[in-house]
PDB file of C-alpha atoms in Angstrom:
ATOM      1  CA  UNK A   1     109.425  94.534 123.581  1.00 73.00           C
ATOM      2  CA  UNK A   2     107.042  95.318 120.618  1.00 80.00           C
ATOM      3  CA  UNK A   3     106.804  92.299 118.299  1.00 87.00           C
ATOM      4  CA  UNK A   4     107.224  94.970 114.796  1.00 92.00           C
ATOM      5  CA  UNK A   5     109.568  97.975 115.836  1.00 94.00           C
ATOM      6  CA  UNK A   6     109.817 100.863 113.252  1.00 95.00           C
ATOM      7  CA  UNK A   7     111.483 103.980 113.778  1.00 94.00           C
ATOM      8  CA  UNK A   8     108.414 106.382 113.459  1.00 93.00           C
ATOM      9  CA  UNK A   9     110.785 109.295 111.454  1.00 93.00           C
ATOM     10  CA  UNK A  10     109.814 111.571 109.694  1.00 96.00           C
ATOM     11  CA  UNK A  11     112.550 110.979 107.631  1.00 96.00           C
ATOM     12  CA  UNK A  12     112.872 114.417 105.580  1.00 97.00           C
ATOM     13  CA  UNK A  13     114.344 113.417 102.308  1.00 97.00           C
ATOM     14  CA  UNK A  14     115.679 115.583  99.347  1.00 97.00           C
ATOM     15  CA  UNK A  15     113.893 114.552  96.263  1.00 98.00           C
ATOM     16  CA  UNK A  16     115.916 112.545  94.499  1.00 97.00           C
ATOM     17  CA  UNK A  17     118.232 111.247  97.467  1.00 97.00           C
ATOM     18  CA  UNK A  18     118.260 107.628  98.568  1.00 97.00           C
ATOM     19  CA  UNK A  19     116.316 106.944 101.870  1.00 97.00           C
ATOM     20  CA  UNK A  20     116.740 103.499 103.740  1.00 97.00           C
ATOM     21  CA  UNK A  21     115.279 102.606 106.849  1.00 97.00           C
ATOM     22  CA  UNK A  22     114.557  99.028 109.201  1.00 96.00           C
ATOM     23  CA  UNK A  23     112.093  97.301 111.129  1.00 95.00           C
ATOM     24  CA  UNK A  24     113.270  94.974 113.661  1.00 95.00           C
ATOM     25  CA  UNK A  25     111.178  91.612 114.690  1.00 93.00           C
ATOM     26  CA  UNK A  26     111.242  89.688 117.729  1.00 91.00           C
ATOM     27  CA  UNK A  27     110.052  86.233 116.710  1.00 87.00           C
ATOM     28  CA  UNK A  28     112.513  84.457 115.065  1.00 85.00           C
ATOM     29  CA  UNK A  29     110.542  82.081 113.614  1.00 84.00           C
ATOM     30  CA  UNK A  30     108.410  84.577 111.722  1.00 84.00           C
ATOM     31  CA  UNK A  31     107.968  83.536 108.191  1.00 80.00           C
ATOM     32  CA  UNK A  32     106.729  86.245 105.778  1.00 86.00           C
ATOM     33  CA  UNK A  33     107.408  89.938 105.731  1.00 92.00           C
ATOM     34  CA  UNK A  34     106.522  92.655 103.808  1.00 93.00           C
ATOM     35  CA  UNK A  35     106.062  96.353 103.180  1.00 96.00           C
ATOM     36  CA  UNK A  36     103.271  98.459 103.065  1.00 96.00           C
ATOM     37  CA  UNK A  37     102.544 101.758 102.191  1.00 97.00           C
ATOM     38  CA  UNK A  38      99.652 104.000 103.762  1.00 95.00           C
ATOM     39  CA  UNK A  39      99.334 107.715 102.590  1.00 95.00           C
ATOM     40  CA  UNK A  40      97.561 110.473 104.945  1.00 91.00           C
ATOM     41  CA  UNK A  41      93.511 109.615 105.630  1.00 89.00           C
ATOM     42  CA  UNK A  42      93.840 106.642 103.466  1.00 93.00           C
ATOM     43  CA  UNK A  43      94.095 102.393 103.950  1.00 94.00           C
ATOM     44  CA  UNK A  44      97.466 100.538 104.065  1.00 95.00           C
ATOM     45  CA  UNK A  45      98.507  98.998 100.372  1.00 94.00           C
ATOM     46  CA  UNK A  46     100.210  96.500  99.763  1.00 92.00           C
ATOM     47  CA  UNK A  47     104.066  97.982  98.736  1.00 95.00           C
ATOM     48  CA  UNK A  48     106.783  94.109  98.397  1.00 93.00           C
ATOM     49  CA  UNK A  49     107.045  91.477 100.097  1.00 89.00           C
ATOM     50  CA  UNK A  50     110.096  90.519 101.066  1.00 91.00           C
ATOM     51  CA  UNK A  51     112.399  87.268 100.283  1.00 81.00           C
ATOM     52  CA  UNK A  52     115.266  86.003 101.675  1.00 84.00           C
ATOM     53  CA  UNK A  53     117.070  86.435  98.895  1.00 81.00           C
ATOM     54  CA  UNK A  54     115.931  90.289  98.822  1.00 85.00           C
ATOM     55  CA  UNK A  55     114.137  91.723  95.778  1.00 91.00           C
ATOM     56  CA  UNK A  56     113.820  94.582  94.290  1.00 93.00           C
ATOM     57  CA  UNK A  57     110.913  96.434  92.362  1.00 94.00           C
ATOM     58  CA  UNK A  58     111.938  99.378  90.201  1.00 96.00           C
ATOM     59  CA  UNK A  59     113.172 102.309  92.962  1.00 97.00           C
ATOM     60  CA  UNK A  60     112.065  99.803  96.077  1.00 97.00           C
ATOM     61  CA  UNK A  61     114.657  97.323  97.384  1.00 97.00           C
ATOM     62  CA  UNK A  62     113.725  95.095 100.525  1.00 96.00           C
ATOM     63  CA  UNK A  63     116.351  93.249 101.928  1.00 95.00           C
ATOM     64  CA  UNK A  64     116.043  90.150 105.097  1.00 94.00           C
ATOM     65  CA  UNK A  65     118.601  89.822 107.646  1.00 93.00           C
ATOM     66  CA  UNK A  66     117.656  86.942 109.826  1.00 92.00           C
ATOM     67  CA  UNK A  67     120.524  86.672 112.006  1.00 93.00           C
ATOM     68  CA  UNK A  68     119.670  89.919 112.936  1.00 94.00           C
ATOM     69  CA  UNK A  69     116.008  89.661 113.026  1.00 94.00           C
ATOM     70  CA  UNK A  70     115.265  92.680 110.570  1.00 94.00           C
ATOM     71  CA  UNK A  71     114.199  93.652 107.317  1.00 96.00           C
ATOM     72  CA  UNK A  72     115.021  96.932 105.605  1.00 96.00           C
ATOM     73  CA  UNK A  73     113.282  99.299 103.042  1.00 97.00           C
ATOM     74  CA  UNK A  74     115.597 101.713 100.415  1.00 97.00           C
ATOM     75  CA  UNK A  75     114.176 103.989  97.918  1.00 98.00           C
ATOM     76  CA  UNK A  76     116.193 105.301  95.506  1.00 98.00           C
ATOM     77  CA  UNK A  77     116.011 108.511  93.553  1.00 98.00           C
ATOM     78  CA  UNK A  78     113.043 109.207  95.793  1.00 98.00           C
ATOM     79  CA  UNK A  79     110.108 111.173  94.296  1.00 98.00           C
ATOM     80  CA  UNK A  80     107.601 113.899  95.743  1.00 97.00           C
ATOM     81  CA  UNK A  81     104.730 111.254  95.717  1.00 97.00           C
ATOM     82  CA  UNK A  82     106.798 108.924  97.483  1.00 98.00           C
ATOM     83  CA  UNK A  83     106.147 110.820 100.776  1.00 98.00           C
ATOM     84  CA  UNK A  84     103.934 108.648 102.857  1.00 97.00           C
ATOM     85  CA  UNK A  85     104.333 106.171 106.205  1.00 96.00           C
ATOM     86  CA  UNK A  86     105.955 103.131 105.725  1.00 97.00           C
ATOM     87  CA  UNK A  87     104.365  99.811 107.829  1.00 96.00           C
ATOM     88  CA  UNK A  88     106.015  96.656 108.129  1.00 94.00           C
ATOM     89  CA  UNK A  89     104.045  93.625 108.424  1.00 92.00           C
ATOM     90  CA  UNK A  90     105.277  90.089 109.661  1.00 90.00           C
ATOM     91  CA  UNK A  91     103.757  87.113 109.267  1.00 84.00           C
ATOM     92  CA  UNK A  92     103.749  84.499 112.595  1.00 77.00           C
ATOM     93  CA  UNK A  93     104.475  80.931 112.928  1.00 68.00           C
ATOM     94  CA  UNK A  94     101.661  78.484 111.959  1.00 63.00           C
ATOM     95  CA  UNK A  95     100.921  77.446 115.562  1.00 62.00           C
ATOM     96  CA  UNK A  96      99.599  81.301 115.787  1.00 65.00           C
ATOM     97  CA  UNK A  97      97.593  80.634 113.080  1.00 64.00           C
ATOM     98  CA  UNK A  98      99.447  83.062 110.649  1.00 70.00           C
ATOM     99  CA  UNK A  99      98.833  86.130 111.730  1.00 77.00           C
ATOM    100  CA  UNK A 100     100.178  89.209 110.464  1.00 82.00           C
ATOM    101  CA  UNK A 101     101.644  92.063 112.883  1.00 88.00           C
ATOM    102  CA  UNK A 102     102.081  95.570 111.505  1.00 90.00           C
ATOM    103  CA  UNK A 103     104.620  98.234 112.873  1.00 93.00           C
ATOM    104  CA  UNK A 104     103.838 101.521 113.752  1.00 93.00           C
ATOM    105  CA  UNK A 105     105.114 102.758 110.850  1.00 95.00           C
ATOM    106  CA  UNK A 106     108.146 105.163 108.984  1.00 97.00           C
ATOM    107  CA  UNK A 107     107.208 108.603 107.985  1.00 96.00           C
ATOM    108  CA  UNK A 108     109.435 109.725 104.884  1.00 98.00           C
ATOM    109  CA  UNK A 109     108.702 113.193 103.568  1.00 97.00           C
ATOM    110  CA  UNK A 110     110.048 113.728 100.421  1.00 98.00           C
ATOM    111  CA  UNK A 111     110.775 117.159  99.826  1.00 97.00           C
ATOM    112  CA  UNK A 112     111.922 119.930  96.416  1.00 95.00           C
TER     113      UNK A 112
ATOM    114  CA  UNK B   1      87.876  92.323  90.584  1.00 57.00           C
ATOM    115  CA  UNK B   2      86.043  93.512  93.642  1.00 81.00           C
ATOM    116  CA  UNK B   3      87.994  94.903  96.331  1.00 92.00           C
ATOM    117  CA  UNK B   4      87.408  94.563 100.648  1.00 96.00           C
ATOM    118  CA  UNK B   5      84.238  96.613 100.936  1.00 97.00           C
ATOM    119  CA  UNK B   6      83.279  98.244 104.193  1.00 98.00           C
ATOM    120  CA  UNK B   7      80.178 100.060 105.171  1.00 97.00           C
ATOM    121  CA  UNK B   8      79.266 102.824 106.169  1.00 97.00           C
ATOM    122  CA  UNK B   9      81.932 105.030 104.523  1.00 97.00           C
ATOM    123  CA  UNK B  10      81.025 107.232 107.481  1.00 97.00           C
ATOM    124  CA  UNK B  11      79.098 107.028 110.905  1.00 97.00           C
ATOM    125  CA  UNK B  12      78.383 109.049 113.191  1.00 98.00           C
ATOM    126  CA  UNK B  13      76.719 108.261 116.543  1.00 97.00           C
ATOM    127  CA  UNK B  14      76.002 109.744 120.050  1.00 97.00           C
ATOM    128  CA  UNK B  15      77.683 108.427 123.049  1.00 97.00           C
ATOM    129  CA  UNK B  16      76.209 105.353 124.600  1.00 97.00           C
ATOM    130  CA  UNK B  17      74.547 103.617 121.572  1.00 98.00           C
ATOM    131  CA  UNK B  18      75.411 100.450 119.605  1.00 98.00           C
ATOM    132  CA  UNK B  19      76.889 100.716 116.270  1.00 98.00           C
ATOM    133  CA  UNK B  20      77.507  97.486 113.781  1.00 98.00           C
ATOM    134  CA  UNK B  21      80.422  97.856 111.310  1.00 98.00           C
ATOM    135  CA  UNK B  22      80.165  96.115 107.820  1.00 97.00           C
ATOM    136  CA  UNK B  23      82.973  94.247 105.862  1.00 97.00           C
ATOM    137  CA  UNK B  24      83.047  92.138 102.735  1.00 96.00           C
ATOM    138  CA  UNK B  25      86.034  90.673 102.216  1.00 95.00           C
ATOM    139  CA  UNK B  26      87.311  89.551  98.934  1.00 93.00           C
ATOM    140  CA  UNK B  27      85.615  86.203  97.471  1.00 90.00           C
ATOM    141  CA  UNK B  28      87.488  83.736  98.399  1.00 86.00           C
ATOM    142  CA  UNK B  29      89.856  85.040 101.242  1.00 89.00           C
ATOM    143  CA  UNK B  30      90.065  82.734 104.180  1.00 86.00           C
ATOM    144  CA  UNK B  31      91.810  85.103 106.458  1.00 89.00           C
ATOM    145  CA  UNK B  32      89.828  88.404 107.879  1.00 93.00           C
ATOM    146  CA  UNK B  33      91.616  91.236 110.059  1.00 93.00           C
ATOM    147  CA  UNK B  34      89.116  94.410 112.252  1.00 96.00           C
ATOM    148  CA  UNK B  35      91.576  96.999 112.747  1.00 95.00           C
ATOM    149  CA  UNK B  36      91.559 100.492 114.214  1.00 95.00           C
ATOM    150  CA  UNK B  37      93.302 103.429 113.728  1.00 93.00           C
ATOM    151  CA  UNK B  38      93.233 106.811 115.762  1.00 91.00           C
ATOM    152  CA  UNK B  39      94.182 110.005 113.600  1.00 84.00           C
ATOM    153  CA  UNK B  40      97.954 110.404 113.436  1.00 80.00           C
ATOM    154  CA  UNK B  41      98.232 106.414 115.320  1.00 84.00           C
ATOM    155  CA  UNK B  42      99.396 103.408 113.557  1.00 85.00           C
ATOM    156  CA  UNK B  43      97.604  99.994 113.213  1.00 88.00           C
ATOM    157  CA  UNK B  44      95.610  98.574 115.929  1.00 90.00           C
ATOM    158  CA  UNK B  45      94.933  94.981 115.726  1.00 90.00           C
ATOM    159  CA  UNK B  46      91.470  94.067 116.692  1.00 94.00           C
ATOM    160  CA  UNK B  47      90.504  90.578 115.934  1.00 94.00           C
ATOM    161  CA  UNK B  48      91.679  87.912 113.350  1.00 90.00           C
ATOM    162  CA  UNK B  49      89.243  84.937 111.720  1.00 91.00           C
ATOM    163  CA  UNK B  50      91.508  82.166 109.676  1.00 86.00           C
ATOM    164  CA  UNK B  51      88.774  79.868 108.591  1.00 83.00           C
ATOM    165  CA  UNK B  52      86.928  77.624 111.027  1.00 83.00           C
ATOM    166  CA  UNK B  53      89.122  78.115 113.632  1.00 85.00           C
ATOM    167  CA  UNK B  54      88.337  80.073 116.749  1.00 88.00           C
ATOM    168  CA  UNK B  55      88.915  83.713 116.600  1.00 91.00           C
ATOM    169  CA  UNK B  56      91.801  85.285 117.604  1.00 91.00           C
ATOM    170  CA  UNK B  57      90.072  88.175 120.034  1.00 92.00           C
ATOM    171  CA  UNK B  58      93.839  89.100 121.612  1.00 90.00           C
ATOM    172  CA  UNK B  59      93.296  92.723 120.217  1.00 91.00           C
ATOM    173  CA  UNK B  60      89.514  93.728 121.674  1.00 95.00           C
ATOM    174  CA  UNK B  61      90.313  96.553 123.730  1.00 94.00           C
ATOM    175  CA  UNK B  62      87.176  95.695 125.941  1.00 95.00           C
ATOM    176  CA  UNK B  63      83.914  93.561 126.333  1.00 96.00           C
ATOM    177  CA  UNK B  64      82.270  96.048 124.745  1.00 98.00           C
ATOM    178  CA  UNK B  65      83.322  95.526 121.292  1.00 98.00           C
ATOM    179  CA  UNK B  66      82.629  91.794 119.697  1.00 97.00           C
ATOM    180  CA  UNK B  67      82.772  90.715 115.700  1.00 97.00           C
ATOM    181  CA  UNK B  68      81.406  87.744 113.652  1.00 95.00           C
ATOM    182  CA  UNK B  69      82.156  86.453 110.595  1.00 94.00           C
ATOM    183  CA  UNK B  70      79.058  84.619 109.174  1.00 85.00           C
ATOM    184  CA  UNK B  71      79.652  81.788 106.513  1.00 81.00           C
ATOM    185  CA  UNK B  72      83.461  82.761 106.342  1.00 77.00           C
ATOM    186  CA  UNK B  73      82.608  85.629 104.448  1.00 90.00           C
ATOM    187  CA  UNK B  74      80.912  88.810 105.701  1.00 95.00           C
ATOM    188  CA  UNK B  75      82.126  89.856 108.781  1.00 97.00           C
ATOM    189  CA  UNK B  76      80.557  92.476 111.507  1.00 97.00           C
ATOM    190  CA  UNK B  77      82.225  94.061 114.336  1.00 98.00           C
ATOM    191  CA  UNK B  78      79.894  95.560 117.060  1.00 98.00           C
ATOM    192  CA  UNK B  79      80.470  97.960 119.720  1.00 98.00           C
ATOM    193  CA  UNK B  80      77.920  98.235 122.354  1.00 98.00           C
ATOM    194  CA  UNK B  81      77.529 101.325 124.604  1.00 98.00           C
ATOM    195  CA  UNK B  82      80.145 103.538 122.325  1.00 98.00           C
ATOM    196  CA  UNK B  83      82.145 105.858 124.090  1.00 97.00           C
ATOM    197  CA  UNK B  84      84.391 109.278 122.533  1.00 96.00           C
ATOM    198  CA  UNK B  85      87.281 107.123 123.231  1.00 95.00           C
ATOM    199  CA  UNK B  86      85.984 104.634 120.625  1.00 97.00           C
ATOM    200  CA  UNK B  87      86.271 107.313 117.242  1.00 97.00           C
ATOM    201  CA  UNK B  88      88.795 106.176 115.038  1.00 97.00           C
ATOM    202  CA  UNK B  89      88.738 104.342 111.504  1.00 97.00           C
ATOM    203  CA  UNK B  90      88.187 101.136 111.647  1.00 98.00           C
ATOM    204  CA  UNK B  91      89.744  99.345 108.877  1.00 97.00           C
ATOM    205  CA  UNK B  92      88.959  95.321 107.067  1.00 97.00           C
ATOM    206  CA  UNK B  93      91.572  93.186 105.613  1.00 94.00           C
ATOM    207  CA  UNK B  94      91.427  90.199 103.905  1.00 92.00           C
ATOM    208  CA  UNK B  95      93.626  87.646 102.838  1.00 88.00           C
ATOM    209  CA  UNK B  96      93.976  84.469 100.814  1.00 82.00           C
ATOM    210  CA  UNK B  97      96.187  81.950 103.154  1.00 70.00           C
ATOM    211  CA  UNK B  98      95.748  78.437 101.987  1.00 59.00           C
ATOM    212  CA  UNK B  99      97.776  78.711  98.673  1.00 56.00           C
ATOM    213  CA  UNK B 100     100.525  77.312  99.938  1.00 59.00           C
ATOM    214  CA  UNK B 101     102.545  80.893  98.640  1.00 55.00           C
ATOM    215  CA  UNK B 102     103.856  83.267  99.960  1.00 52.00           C
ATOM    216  CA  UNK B 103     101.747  85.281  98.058  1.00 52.00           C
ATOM    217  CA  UNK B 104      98.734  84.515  99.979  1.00 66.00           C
ATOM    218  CA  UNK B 105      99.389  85.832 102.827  1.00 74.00           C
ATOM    219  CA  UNK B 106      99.403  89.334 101.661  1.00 81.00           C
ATOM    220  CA  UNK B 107      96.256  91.755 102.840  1.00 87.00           C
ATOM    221  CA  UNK B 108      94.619  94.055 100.988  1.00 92.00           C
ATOM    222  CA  UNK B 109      92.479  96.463 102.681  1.00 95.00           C
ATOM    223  CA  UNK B 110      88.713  98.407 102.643  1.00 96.00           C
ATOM    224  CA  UNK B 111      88.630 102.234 102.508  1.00 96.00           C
ATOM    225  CA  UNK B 112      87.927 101.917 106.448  1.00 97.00           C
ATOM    226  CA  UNK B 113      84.644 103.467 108.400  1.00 98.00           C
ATOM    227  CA  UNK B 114      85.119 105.962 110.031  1.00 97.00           C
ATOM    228  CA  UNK B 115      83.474 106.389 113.454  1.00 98.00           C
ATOM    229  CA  UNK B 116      82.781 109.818 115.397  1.00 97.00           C
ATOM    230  CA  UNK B 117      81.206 109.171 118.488  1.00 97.00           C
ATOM    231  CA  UNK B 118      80.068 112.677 119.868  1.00 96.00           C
TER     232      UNK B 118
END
């Protein structure tokens, strides 16, 4: 089993719609998490992080659910520029000296 | 203020040679990440400096490829004897760590080189 599972999509949205998708973790002592963002020929940035208490950031809300070892992206009233792939990134107990595994990543296509 | 800088932007290099990749990470970041990523491919994780501790090499795909970080700041990753196999961007990330917040931990990435080995 992967360590970061993401469904890989696409996920074709309508512009406008609300999109929501997970990313599953197998540690369950992992201790950060967040969300980037990576558009076509270009490097990941930095999107949330994400807290246990979930947070929000305008559109973006990132929710934790560690009982069930997985964190979750939704964007609502999704916009054309939106359309990129989605990585989630977990950060790994101290004793692994803190390092950060990425997912493969969610497609969303936003679409007219 | 500055960014993670890598150079080249570009490289391209015949099958068989050696080619050294450059990145500067932002001042101040303990925490350094090589990654690689084949057109269409996610993230792959190369090799990971936190500090003075050893490297974590988990991610080299062979002996072929090694990196250094000199003075806990610039880093280099060398591969030796490239092959086709090898062309991909190779992307630099950097990140704060000993903050004590969550913050730190948070990467922020160079533009990438990318490699075409012909």
């Amino acid at each position: 089993r992967k360590e970061v599972e993401q469904d890989p999509g696409p996920f074709n949205v309508p512009e406008g719609a609300t999109v929501a998708f997970n990313c599953t973790y197998s540690n369950s002592a992992s201790q950060s998490f967040f969300w980037y963002r990576q558009d076509c020929r270009k490097e990941p940035k930095l999107l949330m992080s994400v807290y246990s208490s979930g947070n929000e950031d305008g559109r973006f809300t990132a929710q934790l659910n560690r009982a069930s070892q997985y964190i979750s992206l939704l964007i609502r009233d999704s916009k054309l520029s939106d359309s990129a792939t989605y990585l989630c990134v977990v950060r790994g107990i101290k004793a692994a000296g803190n390092k950060l595994t990425f997912g493969g990543g969610t497609r969303v296509l936003v679409k007219p | 203020g500055a960014g993670v800088s890598q150079s080249p932007s570009n490289k391209v290099t015949e099958k068989g040679k050696d080619v050294e990749l450059r990145c500067d990470p932002i001042s101040g970041h303990t925490a350094l990440y090589w990654y690689r990523q084949s057109l269409g491919q996610g993230l792959e994780f190369l090799i990971y400096f936190q500090g003075n501790s050893a490297p974590d090499k988990s991610g080299l795909p062979s002996d072929r490829f090694s990196a250094e970080r000199t003075g806990g700041s610039v880093s280099t990753l060398t591969i030796q004897r490239t092959q086709q196999e090898d062309s991909a961007v190779y992307l630099c990330a950097s990140s704060l760590v000993f903050l004590g917040s969550r913050m730190a931990y948070e990467q922020y990435f160079g533009p990438g080189t990318r490699l075409t080995v012909t």
